[in-house]
GROMACS .gro file of C-alpha atoms in nm:
model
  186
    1UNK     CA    1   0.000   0.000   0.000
    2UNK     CA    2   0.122   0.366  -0.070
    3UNK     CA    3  -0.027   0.633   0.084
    4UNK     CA    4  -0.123   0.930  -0.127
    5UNK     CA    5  -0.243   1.275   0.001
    6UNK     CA    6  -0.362   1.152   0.333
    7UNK     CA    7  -0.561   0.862   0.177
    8UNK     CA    8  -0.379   0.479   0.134
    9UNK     CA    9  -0.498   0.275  -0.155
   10UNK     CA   10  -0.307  -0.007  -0.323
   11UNK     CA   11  -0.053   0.071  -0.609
   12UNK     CA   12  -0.273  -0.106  -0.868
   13UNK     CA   13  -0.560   0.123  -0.763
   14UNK     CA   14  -0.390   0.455  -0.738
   15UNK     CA   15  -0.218   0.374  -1.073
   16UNK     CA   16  -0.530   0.385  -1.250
   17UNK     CA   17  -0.713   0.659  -1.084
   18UNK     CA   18  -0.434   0.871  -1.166
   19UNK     CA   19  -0.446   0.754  -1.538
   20UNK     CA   20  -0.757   0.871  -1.512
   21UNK     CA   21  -0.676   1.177  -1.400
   22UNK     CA   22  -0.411   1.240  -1.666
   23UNK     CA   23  -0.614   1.078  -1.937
   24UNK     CA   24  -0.867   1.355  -1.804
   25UNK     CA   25  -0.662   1.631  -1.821
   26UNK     CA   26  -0.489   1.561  -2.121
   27UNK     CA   27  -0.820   1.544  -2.288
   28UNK     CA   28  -0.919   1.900  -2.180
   29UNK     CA   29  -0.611   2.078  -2.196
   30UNK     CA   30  -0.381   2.242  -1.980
   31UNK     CA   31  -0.119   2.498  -1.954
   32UNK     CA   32   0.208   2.353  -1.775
   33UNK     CA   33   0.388   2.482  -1.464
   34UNK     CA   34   0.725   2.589  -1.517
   35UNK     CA   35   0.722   2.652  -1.127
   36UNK     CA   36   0.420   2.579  -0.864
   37UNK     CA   37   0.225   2.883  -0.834
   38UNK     CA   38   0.044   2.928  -0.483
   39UNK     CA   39  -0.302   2.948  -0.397
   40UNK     CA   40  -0.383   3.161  -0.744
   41UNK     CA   41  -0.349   2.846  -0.916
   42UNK     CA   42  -0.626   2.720  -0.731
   43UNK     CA   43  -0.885   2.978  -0.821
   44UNK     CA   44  -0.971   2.936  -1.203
   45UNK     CA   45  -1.252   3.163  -1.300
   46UNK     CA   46  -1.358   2.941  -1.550
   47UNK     CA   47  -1.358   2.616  -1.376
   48UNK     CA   48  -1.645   2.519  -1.187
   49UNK     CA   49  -1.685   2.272  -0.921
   50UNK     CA   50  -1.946   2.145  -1.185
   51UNK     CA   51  -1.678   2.076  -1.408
   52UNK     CA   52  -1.678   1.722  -1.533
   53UNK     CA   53  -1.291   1.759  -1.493
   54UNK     CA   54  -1.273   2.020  -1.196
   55UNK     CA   55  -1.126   1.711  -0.929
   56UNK     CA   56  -0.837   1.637  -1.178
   57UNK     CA   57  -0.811   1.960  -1.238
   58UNK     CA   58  -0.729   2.081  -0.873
   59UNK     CA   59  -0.549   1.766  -0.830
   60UNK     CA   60  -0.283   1.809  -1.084
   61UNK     CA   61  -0.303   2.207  -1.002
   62UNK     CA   62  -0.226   2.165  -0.611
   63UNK     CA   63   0.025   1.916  -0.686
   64UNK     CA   64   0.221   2.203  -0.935
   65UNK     CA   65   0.197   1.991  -1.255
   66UNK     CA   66  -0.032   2.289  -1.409
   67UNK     CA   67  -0.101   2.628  -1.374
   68UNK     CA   68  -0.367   2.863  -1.542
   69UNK     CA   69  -0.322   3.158  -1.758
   70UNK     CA   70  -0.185   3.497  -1.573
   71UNK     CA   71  -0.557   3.617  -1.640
   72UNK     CA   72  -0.686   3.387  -1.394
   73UNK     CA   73  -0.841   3.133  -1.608
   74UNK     CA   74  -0.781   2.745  -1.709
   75UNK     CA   75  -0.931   2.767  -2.066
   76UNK     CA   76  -1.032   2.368  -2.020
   77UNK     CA   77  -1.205   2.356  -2.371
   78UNK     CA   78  -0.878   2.468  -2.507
   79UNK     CA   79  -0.597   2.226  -2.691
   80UNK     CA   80  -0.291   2.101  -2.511
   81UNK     CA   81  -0.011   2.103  -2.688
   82UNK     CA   82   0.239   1.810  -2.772
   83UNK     CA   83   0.532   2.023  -2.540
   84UNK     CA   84   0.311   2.078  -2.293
   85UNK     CA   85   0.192   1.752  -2.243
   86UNK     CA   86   0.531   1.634  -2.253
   87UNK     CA   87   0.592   1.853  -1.984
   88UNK     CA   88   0.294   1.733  -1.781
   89UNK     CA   89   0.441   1.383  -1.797
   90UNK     CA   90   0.767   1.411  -1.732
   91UNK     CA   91   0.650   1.619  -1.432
   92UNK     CA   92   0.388   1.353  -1.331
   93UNK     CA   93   0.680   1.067  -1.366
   94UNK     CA   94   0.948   1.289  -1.146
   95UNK     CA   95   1.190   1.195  -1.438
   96UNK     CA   96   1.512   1.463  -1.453
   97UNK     CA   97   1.488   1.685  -1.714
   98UNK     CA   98   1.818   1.877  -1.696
   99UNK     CA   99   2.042   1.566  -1.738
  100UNK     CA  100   1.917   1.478  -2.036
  101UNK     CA  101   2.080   1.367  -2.403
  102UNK     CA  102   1.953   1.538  -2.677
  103UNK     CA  103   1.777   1.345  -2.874
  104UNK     CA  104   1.839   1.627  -3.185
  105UNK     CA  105   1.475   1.697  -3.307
  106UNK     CA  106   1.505   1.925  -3.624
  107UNK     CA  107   1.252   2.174  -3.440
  108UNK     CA  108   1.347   2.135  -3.031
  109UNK     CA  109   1.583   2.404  -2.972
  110UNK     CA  110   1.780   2.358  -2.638
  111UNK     CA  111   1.629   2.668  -2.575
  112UNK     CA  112   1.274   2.537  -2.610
  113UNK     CA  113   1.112   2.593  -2.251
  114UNK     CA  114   0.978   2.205  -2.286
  115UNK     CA  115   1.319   2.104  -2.398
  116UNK     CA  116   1.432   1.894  -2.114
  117UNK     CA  117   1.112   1.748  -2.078
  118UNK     CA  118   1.079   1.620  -2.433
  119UNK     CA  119   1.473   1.513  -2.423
  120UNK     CA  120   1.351   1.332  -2.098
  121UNK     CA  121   1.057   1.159  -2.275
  122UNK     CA  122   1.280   1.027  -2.554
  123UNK     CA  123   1.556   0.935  -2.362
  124UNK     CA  124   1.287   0.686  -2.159
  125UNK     CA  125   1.184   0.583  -2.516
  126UNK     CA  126   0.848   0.724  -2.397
  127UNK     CA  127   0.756   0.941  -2.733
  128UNK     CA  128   0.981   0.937  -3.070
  129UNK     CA  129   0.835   1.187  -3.288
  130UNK     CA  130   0.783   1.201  -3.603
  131UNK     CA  131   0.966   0.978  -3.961
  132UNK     CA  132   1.105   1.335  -4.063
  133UNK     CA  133   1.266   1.392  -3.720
  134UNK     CA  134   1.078   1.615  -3.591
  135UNK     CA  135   0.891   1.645  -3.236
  136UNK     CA  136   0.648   1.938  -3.362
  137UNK     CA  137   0.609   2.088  -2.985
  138UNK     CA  138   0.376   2.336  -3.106
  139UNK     CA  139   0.117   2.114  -3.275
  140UNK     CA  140  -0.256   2.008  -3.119
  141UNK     CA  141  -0.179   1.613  -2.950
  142UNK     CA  142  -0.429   1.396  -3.039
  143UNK     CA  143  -0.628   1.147  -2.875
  144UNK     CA  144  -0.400   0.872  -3.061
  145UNK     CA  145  -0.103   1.065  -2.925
  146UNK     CA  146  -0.209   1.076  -2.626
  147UNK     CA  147  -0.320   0.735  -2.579
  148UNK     CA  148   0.077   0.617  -2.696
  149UNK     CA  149   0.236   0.835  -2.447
  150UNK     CA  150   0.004   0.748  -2.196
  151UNK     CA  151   0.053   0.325  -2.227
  152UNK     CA  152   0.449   0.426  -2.312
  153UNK     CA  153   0.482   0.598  -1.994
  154UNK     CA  154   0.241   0.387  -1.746
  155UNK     CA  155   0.362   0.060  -1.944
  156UNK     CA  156   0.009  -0.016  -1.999
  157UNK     CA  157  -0.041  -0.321  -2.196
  158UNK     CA  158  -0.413  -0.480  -2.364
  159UNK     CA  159  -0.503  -0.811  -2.273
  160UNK     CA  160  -0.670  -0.854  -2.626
  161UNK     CA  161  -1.036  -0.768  -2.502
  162UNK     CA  162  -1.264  -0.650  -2.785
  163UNK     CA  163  -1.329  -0.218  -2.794
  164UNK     CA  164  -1.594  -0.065  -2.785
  165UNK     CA  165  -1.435   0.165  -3.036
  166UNK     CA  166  -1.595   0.180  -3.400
  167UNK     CA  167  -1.326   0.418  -3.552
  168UNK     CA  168  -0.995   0.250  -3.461
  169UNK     CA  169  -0.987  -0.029  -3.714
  170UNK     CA  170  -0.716   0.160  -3.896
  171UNK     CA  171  -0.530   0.385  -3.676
  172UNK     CA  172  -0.131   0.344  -3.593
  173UNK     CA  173  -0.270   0.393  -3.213
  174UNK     CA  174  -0.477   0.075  -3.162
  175UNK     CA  175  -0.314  -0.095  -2.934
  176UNK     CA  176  -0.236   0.246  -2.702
  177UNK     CA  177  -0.622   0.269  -2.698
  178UNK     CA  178  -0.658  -0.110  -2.604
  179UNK     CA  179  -0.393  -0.019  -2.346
  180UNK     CA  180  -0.582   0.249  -2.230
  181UNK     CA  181  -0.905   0.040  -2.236
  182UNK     CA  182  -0.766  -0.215  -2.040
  183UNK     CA  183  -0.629  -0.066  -1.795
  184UNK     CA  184  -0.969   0.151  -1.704
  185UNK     CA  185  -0.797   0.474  -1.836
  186UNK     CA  186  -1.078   0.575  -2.120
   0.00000   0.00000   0.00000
């Protein structure tokens, strides 16, 4: 058992209600903490306790995995972003993102502010990027996205169950989904 927050649950457990979580908030979008901001963080104008999402919201928020925007707001309806999620989950896995080897995307400047997380992802052979060697930090991630980085980073793994899914026939990300699926994530 590992205790969590005040609360104990068993690994198995907490592993998947934080997948959850992520899944969650990966889904609705999120801006990334460079550092943990205090109790403004905590206030989102636009977030309300109604929320679908508003528990992993203020989860991940308290924790200092994400902040809002400097106006106050969360924007949850709006895209994440492939650096910031890459932020979010190197954050999330505590992996060290200023020892890193660059793993020499065309478009990742060492300069980038997600640099060392991305480096950090694809050092862990958690995300590869793209056939024309690029990581494309700025681009909308996608549920498929997602889903891989997700199962890559968890090591989440289908047991061969049918989906539910009617659109997934096709896609490179079938078997992150069945991961996800699985495992209780989506």
């Amino acid at each position: 058992l590992i205790g969590n927050g005040g609360f104990t649950m068993n690994k198995q457990l907490y592993k998947k209600a934080f997948n959850v979580a992520l899944t969650s908030m990966l889904a609705t979008g999120a801006v990334v903490a460079v550092a943990p901001q205090a109790s403004a963080a905590l206030n989102f104008k636009d977030v309300k306790e109604t929320n679908t999402h508003y528990a992993n919201i203020m989860n991940l928020a308290e924790r200092g995995i994400i902040r809002g925007y400097e106006d106050g707001t969360f924007r949850p309806g709006v895209f994440i972003k492939r650096g910031n999620a890459a932020h979010i989950i190197a954050e999330i896995l505590g992996l060290d993102t200023t020892n890193v080897t660059n793993p020499n995307f065309k478009d990742i400047s060492t300069k980038n502010s997600n640099y060392g997380a991305i480096a950090a992802l694809a050092n862990a052979g958690i995300i590869n990027g793209f056939e024309d060697g690029t990581y494309r930090a700025n681009d909308n991630l996608t549920r498929g996205q997602m889903a891989k980085i997700i199962a890559n980073a968890f090591k989440l793994t289908s047991n061969g169950e049918a989906l539910p899914f009617t659109d997934i026939e096709n896609s490179q990300y079938k078997e992150n989904i069945a991961a996800l699926f699985t495992n209780n994530v989506t």
